[in-house]
Coordinates of C-alpha atoms in Angstrom, one line a residue:
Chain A
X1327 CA 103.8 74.1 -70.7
X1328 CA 104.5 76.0 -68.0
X1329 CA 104.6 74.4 -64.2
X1330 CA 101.4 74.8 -62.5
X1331 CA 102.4 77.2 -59.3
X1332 CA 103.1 74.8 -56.3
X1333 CA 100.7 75.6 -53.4
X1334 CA 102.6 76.5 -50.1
X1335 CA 100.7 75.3 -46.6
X1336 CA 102.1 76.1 -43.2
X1337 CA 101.3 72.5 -41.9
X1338 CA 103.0 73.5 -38.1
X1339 CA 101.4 75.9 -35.4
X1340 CA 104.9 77.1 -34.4
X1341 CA 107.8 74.9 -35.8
X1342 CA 107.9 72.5 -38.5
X1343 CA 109.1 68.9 -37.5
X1344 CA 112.2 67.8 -36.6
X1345 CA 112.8 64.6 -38.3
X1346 CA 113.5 61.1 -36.6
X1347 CA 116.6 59.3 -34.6
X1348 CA 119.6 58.2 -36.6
X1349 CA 121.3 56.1 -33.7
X1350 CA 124.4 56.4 -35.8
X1351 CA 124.8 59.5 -34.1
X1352 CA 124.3 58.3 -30.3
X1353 CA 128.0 59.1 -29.6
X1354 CA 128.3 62.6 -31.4
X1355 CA 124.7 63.6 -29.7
X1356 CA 126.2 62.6 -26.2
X1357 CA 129.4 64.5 -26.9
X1358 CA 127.2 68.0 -28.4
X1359 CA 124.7 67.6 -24.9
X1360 CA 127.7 67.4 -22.5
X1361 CA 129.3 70.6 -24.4
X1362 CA 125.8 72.3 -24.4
X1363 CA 126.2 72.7 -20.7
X1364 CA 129.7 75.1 -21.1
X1365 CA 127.8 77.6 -23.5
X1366 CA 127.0 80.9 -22.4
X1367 CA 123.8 80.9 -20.6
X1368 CA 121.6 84.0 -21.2
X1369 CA 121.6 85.1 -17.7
X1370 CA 125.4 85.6 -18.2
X1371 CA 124.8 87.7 -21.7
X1372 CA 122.2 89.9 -19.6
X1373 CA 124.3 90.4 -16.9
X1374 CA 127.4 90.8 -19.7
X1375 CA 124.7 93.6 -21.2
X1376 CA 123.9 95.1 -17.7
X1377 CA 128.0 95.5 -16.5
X1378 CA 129.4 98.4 -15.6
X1379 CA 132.0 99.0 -18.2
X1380 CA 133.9 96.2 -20.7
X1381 CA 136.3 95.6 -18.1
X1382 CA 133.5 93.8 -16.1
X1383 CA 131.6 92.5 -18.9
X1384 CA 134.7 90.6 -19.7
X1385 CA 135.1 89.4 -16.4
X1386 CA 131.9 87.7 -16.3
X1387 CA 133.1 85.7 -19.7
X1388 CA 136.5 84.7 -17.5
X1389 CA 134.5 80.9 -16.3
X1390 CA 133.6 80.3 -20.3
X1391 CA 135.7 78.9 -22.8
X1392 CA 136.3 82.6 -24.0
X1393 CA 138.5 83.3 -20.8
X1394 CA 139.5 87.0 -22.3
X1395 CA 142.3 88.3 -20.4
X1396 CA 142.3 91.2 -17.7
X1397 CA 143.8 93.7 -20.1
X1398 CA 142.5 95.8 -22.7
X1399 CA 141.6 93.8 -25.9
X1400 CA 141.6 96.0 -29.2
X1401 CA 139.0 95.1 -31.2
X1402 CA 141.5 93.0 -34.2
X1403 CA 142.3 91.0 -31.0
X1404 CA 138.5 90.3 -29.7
X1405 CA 137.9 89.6 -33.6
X1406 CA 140.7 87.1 -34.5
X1407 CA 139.9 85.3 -30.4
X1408 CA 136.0 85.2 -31.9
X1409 CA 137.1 84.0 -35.1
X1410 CA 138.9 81.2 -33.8
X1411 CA 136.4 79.8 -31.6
X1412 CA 134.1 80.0 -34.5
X1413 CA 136.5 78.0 -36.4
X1414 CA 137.0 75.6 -34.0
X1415 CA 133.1 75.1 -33.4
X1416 CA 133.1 74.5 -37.2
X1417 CA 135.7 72.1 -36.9
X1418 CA 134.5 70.0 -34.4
X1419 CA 131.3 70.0 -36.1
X1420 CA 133.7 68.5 -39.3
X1421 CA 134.6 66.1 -37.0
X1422 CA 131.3 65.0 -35.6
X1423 CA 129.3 64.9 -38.5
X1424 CA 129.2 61.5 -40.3
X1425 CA 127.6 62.7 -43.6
X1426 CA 130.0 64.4 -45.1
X1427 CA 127.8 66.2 -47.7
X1428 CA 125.6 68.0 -44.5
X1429 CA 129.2 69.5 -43.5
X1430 CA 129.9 70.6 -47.3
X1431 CA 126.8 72.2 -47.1
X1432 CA 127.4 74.0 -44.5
X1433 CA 130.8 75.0 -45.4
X1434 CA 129.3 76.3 -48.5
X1435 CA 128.0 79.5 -46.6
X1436 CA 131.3 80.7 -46.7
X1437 CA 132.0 80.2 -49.9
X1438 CA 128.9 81.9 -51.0
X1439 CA 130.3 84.9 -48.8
X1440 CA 133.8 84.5 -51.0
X1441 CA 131.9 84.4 -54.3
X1442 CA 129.7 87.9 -53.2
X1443 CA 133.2 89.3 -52.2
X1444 CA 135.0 88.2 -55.5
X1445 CA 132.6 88.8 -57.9
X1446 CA 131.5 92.1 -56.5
X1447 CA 135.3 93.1 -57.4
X1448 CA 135.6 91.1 -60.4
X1449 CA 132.2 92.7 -61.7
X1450 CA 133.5 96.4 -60.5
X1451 CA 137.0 95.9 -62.3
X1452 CA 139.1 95.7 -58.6
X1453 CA 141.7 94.1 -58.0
X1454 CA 140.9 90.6 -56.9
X1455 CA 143.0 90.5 -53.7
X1456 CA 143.9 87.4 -51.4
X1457 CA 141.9 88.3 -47.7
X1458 CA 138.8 85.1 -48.5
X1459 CA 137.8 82.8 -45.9
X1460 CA 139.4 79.9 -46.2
X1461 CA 136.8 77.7 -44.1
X1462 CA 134.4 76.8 -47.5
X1463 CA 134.7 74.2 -50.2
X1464 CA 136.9 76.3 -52.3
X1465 CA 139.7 77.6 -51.1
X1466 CA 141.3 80.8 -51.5
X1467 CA 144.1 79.9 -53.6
X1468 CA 141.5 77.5 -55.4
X1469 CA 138.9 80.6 -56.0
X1470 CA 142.0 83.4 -57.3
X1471 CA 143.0 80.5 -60.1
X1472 CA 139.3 80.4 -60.6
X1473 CA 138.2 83.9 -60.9
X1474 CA 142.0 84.5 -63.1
X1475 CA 141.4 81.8 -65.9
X1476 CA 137.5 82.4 -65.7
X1477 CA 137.0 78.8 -65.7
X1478 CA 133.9 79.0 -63.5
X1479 CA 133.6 75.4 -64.3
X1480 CA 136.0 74.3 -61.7
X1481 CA 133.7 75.7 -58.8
X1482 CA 131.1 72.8 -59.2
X1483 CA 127.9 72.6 -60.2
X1484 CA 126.3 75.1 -57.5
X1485 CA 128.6 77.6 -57.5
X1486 CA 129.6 78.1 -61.3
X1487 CA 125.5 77.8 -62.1
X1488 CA 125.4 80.8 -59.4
X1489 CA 128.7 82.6 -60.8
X1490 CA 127.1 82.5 -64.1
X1491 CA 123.8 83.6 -63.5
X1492 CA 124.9 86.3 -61.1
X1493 CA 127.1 87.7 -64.0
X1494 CA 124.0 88.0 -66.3
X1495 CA 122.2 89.6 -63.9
X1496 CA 124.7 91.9 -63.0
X1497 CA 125.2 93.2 -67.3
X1498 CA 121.6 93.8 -67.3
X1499 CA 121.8 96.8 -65.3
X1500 CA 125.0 96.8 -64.0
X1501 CA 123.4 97.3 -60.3
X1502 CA 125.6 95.7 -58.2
X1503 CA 123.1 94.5 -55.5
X1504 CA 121.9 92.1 -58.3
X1505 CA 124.7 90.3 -57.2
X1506 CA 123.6 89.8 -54.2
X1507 CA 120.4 88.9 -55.1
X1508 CA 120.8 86.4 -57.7
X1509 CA 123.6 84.5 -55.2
X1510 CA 121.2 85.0 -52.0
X1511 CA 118.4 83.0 -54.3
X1512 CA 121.3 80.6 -55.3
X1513 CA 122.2 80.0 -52.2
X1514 CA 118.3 79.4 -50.9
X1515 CA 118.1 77.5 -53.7
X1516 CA 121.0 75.0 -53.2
X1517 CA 120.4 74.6 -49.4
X1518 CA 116.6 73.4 -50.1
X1519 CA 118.0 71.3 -53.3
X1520 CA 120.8 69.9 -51.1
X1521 CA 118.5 69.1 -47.6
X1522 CA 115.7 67.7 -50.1
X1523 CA 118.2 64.9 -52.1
X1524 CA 119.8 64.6 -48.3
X1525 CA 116.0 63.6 -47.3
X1526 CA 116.5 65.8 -44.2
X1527 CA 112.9 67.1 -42.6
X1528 CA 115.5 68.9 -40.4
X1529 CA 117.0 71.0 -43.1
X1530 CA 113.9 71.5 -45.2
X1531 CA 112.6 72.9 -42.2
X1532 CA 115.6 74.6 -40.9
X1533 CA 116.1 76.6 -44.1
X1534 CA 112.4 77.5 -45.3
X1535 CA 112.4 78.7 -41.8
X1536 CA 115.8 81.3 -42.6
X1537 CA 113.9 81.9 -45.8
X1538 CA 110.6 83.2 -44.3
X1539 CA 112.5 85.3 -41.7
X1540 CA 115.1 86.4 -44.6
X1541 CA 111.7 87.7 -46.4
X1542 CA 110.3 88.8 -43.0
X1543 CA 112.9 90.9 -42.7
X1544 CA 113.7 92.0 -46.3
X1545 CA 109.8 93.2 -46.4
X1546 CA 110.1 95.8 -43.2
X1547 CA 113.6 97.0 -44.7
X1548 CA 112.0 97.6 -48.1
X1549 CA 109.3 99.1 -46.6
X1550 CA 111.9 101.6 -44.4
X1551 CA 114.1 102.6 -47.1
X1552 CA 110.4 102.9 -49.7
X1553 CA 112.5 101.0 -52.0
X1554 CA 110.5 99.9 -54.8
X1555 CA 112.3 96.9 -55.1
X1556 CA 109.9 93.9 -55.5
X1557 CA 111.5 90.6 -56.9
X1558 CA 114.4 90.3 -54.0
X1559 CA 112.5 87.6 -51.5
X1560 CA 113.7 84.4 -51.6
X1561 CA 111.6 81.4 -53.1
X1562 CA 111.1 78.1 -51.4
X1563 CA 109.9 79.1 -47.5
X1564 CA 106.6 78.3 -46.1
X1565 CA 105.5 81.6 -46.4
X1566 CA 104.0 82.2 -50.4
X1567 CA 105.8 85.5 -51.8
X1568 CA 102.8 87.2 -52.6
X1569 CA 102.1 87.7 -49.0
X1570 CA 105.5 89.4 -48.5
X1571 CA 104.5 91.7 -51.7
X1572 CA 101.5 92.5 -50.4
X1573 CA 102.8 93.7 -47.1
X1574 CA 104.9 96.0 -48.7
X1575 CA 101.8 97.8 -50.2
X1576 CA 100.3 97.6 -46.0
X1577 CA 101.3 100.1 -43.7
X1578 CA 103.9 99.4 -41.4
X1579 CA 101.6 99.0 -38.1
X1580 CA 98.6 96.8 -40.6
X1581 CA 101.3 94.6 -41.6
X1582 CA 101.7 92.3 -39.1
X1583 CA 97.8 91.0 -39.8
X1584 CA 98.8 89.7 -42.8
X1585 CA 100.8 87.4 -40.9
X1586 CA 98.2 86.0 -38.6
X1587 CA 97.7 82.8 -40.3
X1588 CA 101.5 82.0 -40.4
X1589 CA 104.0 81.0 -37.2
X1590 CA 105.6 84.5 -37.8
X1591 CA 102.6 86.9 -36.2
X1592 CA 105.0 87.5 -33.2
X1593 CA 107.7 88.2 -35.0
X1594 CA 106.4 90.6 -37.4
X1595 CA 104.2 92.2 -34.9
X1596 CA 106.9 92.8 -32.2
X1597 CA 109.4 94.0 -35.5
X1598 CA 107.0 96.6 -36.9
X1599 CA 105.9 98.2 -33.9
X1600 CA 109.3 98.8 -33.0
X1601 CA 110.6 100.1 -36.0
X1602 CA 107.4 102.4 -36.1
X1603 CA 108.3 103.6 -32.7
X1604 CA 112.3 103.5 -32.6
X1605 CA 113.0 103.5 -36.4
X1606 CA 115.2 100.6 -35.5
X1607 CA 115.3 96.8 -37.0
X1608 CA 117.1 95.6 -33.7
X1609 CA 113.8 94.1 -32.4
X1610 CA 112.9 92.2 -35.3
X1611 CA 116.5 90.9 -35.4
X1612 CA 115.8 89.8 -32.6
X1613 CA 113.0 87.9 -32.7
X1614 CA 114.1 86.6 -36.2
X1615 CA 117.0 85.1 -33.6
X1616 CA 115.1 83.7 -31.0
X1617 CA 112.3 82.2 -33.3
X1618 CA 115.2 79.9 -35.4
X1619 CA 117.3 79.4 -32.1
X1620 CA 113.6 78.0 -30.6
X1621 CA 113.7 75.9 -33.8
X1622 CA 116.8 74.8 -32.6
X1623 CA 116.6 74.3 -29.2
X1624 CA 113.7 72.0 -30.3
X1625 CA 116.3 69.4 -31.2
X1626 CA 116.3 68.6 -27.8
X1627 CA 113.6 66.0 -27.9
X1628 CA 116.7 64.0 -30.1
X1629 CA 118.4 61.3 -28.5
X1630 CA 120.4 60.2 -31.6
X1631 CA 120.6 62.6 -35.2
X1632 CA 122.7 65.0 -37.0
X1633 CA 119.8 67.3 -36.0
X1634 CA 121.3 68.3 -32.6
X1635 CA 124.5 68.4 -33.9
X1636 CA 123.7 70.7 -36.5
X1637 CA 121.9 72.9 -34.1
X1638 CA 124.7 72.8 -32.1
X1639 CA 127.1 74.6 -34.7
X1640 CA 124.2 77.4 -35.4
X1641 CA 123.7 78.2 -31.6
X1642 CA 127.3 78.7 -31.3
X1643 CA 127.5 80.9 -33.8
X1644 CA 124.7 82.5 -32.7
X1645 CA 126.5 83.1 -29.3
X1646 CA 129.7 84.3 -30.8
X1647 CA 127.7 86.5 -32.4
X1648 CA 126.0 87.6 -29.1
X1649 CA 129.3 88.1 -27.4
X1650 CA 130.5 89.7 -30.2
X1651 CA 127.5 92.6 -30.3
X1652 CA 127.9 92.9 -26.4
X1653 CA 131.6 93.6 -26.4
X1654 CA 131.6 95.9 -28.9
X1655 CA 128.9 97.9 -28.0
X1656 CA 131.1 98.0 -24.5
X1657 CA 134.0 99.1 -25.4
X1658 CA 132.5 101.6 -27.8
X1659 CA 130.4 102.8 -24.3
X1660 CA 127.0 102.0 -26.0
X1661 CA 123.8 102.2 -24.0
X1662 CA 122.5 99.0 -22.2
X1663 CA 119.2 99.5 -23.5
X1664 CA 120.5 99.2 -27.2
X1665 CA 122.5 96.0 -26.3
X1666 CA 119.4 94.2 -24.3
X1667 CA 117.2 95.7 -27.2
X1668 CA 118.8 93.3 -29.7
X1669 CA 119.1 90.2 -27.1
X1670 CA 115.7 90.4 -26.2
Chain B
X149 CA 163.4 158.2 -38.8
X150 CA 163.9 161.4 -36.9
X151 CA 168.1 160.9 -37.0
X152 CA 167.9 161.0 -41.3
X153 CA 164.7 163.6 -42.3
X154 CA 165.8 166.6 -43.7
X155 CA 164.0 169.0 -41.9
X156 CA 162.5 170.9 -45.3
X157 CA 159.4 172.7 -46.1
X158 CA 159.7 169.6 -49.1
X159 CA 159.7 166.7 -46.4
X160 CA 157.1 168.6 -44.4
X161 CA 154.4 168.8 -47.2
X162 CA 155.5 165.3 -48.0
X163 CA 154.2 164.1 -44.8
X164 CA 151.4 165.9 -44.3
X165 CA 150.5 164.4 -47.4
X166 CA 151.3 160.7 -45.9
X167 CA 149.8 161.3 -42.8
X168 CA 146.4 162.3 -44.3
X169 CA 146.4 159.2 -46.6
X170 CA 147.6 157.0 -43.5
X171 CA 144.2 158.2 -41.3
X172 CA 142.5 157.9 -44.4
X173 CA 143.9 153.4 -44.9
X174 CA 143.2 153.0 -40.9
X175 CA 139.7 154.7 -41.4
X176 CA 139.1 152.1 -43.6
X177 CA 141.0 149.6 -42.4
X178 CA 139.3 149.8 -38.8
X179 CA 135.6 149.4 -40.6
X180 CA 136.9 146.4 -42.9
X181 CA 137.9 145.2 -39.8
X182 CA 134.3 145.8 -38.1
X183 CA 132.6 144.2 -40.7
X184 CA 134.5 141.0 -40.8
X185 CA 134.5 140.6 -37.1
X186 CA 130.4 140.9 -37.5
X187 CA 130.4 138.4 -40.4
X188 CA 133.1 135.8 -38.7
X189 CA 130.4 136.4 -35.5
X190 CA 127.5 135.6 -37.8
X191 CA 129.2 132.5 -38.9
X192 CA 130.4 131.1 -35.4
X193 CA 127.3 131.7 -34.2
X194 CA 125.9 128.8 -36.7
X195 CA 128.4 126.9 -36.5
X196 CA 127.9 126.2 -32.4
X197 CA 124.4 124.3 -33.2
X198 CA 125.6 123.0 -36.5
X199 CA 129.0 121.2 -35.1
X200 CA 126.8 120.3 -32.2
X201 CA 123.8 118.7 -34.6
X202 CA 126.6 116.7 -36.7
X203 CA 128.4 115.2 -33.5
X204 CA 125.3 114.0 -32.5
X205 CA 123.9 112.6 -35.7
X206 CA 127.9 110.7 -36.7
X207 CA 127.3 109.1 -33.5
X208 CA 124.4 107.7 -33.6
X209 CA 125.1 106.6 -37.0
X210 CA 128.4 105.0 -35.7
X211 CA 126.4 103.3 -32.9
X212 CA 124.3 101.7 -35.2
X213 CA 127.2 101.0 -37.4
X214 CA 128.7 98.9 -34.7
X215 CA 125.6 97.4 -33.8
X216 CA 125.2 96.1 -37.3
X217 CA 129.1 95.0 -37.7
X218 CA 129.3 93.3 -34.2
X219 CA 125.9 91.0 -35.0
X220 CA 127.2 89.9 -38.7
X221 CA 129.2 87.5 -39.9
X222 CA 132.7 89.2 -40.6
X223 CA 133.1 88.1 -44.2
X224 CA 129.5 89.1 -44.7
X225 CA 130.7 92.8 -43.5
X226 CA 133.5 92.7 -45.8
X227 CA 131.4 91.5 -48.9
X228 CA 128.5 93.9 -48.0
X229 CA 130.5 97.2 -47.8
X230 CA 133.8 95.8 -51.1
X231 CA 132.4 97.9 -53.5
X232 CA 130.9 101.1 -52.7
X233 CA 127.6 102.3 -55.1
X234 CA 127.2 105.6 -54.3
X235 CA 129.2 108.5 -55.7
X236 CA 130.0 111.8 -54.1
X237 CA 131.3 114.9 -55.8
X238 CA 131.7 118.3 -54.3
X239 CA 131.6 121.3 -56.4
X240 CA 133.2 124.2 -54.8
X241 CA 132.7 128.0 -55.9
X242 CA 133.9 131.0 -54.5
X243 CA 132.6 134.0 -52.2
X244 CA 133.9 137.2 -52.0
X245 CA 133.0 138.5 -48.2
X246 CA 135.8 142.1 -47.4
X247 CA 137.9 141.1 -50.5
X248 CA 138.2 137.5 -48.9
X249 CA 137.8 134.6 -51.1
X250 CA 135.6 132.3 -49.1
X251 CA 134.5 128.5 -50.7
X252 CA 131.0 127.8 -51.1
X253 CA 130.3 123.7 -51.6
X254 CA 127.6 121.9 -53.3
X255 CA 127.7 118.2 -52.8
X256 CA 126.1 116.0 -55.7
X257 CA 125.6 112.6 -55.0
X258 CA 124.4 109.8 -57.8
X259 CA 123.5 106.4 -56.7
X260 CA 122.5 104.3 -53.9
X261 CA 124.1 104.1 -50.6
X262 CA 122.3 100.5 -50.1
X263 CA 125.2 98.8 -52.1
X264 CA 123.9 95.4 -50.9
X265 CA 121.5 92.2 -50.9
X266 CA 119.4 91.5 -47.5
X267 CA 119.9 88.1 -46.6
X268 CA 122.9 87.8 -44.9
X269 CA 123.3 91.8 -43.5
X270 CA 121.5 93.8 -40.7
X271 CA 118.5 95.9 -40.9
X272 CA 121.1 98.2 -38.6
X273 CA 123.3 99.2 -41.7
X274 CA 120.4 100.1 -43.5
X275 CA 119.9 102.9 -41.0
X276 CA 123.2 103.5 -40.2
X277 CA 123.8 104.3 -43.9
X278 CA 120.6 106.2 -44.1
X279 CA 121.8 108.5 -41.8
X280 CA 124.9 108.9 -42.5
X281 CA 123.7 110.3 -46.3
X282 CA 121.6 113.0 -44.1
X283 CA 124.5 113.7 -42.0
X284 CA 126.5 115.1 -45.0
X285 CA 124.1 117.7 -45.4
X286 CA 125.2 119.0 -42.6
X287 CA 128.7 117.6 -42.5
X288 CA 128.8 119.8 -45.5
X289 CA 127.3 123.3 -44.5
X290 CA 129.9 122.4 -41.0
X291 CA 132.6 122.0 -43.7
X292 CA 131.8 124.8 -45.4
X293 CA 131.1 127.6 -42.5
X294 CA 134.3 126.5 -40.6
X295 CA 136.7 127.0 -43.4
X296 CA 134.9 130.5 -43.8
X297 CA 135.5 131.7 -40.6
X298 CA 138.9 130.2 -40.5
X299 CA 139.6 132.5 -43.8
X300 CA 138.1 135.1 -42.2
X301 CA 139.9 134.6 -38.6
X302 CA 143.1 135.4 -41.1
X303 CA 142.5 138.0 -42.5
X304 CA 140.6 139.6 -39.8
X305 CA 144.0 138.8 -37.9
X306 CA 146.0 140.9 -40.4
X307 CA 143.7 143.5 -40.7
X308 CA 144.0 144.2 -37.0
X309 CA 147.6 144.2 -37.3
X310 CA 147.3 146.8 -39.9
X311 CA 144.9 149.0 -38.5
X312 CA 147.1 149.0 -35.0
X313 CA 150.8 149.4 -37.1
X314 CA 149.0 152.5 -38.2
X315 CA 147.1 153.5 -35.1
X316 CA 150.3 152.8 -32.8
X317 CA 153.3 153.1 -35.1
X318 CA 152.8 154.7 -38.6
X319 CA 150.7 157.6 -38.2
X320 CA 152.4 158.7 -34.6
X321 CA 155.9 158.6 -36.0
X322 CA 155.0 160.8 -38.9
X323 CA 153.6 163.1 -36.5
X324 CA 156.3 163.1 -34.5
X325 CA 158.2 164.0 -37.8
X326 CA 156.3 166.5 -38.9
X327 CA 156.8 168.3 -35.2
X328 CA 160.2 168.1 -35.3
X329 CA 161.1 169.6 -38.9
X330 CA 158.2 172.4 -37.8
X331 CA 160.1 173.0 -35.0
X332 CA 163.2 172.9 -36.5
X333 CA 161.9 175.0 -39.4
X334 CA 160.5 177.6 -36.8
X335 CA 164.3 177.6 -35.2
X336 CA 165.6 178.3 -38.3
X337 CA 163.4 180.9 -38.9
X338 CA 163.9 182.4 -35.7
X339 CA 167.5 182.3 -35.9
X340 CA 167.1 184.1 -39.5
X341 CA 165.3 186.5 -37.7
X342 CA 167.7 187.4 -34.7
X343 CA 170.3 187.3 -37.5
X344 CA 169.1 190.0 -39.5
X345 CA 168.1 191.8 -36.7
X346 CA 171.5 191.7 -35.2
X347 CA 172.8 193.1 -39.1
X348 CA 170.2 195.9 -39.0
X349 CA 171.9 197.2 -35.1
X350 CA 175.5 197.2 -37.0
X351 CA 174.7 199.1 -39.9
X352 CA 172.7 201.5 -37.5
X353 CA 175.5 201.9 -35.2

């Protein structure tokens, strides 16, 4: 007999809860607040946005752990100096984190980024080549003996369910986005699984909320390109699918009414008028951005959890991002406009 | 050339003859060469807006591209863009514009250039790619008319060096030849002349 269809209810006006102290994490909390205070404020990144040139949008970075150099960076240099903050914020999150699992979840972002990388040449008949993040579960060397033996097996249970299901999927049509699709849904799939046996109102909350803005934003690119693509949103958000589905069928500047009823009106709203008017996504990026980082920054009212912690490690990456975008679109003498478009 | 002719009635028709076909290859030399100059002024004249319309439409795609790049995860870049779906051939026939082979391209294109899933890549590549399968429209037409008129810039080139080796060198020299063996025929003939005359006084005498 087939499951009766689970009834999804937005029980929050703007963001679902955070979850309770865990005083085991008093010291790690006290540690993430006092590092808080060294991140990049957003007055910087607007000013960093507003400079002149990249020569004084770096300058303005020279007080923050970044401290870029006078001279002119090539882009491989800004990439690997980005990179390795990024690993080092992942690291010190390693180190902070008591539950091991929550930091295996994490680190299993990257290696669903590998798997979509390997299988997409594995599928394709590439050659399987050695350039994988080696910041996952599985490591590189770990994922070539893998992917050479086809002992999916050895991945674990999340990953060789998802290998194998994604290869299905792919011989059906031989499309190769399926790949991405069947591991996106994997990987929505294993974050809920994982927060829900972790008993974390954070992470079910924190990931039904990248869900929902995932769909959010799947729905006004399907919508832009008039794919007829229909079964790509992820399951398990707060938002039902059906609404998403239905919004593709909506014009672009009626679609945010659908939306009324859910925490997302703003986003949508703000995101489809723009694209209407600049046939650009960088708004609803945007607001995708700030509504989780709001989600985040809500961790505040924490004295002791992994929840600050954890938010500390996405707002990072978040502003490596952000440096990142503003950088780039420096050097490559980008309008102002387009950079303080995206950062809101 | 006027140090070894043989200053002949022979030679003389000879280069009448040569001269005559010589005006007649830089008569139609000089109108080949009109026509391709109005044809290679016909196709710079699109390619101006066309080169210009390109420029602007590759930039703006590679604005967005960098947009998309610089706010995504760099492994989620490299996964994104591995494997390309979309195929591109280019079929290329030939014109024949003034006896000049000139390519004509047809692009064919299968597949789409959204090779990848949504979640973890920007709305920004979408359009970025997007316009970057309308720029080839263009990039293609630009692609085409430039290698024209650079065939045509050729030949035009050599047809102008024909038309002024005959217009300068050829047909001047020949003329010049043909004066001097009429001349020198017309001495002969006077000297025949006087000769004969001079023969006629002695038998008289």
């Amino acid at each position: 007999m087939a499951e009766p269809a689970k009834k999804q209810v937005v029980d929050f006006y703007r963001y679902p809860s955070i979850g309770g102290d865990d005083w085991r994490y008093a010291f790690a909390v006290a540690r993430v607040r006092a590092l808080e205070t060294q991140m990049v404020t957003r007055s910087t990144l607007l000013d960093m946005a507003n400079a002149a040139g990249y020569e004084q949008a770096v300058e303005l970075l020279s007080s923050s752990e970044y401290g870029l150099g006078k001279g002119a960076m090539g882009f491989d240099e800004l990439e690997n100096l980005l990179r390795a903050r990024r690993s080092a914020v992942r690291q010190l999150f390693a180190e902070l984190m008591i539950d091991e699992r929550i930091v295996e979840l994490f680190r299993s972002r990257t290696d669903f980024a590998n798997m979509r990388l390997v299988l997409r040449r594995v599928l394709t008949g590439k050659p399987l080549g050695d350039d994988y993040s080696d910041e996952g579960n599985v490591s590189p060397e770990q994922l070539a003996e893998v992917f050479e033996g086809e002992n999916y097996h050895l991945l674990g249970d999340y990953l060789s369910e998802a290998v194998e299901q994604t290869v299905l999927n792919y011989y059906q049509d031989k499309d190769i986005r399926r790949i991405d699709y069947t591991l996106d849904a994997a990987q929505a799939g294993h974050n809920l699984a994982r927060a829900a046996e972790l008993g974390s109102v954070f992470l079910l909350g924190l990931f039904g909320i990248q869900i929902d803005l995932n769909n959010v934003r799947t729905m006004l690119r399907l919508k832009f390109t008039d794919s007829q693509q229909r079964n790509v949103f992820l399951k398990g958000g707060f938002v039902e699918i059906d609404r998403f589905r239905r919004g593709l069928d909506m014009g672009s500047d009626a679609v945010a009414g659908l939306f009324f009823a859910t925490p997302y009106f703003e986003v949508v709203q703000a995101g489809a008028s723009f694209l209407v008017s600049d046939k650009s996504f960088l708004k609803i990026e945007q607001q995708c951005d700030d509504y989780l980082n709001g989600y985040l920054r809500s961790t505040v009212q924490i004295t002791a959890g992994p929840q600050p912690i954890i938010a500390y490690l996405l707002l990072k990456e978040d502003e490596i991002r952000k440096v990142r975008l503003i950088l780039t679109a420096k050097r490559s003498h980008l309008d102002a406009k387009l950079i303080l478009d995206r950062l809101g | 050339m006027l140090a070894n002719v043989n200053a002949t009635r022979m030679e003389l028709l000879q280069l009448r003859r040569r001269v005559a076909l010589a005006s007649r290859g830089h008569r139609l030399l000089s109108e080949k060469r009109d026509e391709i100059s109005r044809n290679l002024i016909q196709i710079a004249r699109r390619i101006h807006p066309l080169r210009k319309r390109v420029e602007q439409e590759l930039l703006r795609t590679c604005r967005r591209f960098m947009l998309a790049r610089a706010s995504m995860e760099p492994e989620d870049v490299k996964a994104a863009l591995a494997v390309p779906t979309k195929k591109f051939n280019l079929a290329v026939t030939f014109a024949n514009i003034m006896n000049v082979k000139v390519p004509q391209l047809a692009k064919q294109m299968e597949g789409e250039i959204i090779c990848y899933g949504f979640a973890n890549t920007s709305g920004e590549m979408d359009v970025a790619l997007m316009a970057l399968e309308r720029a080839l429209d263009t990039l293609v037409e630009l692609a085409e008319k430039e290698k024209q008129a650079r065939l045509l810039a050729v030949e035009l080139q050599m047809t102008r060096r024909r038309v002024n080796v005959l217009e300068h060198v050829v047909i001047p020299e020949i003329r010049e030849t043909i004066k001097f063996i009429y001349d020198k025929l017309g001495e002969a003939e006077r000297d025949n002349i006087s000769r004969l005359m001079k023969i006629a006084d002695i038998i008289r005498a």
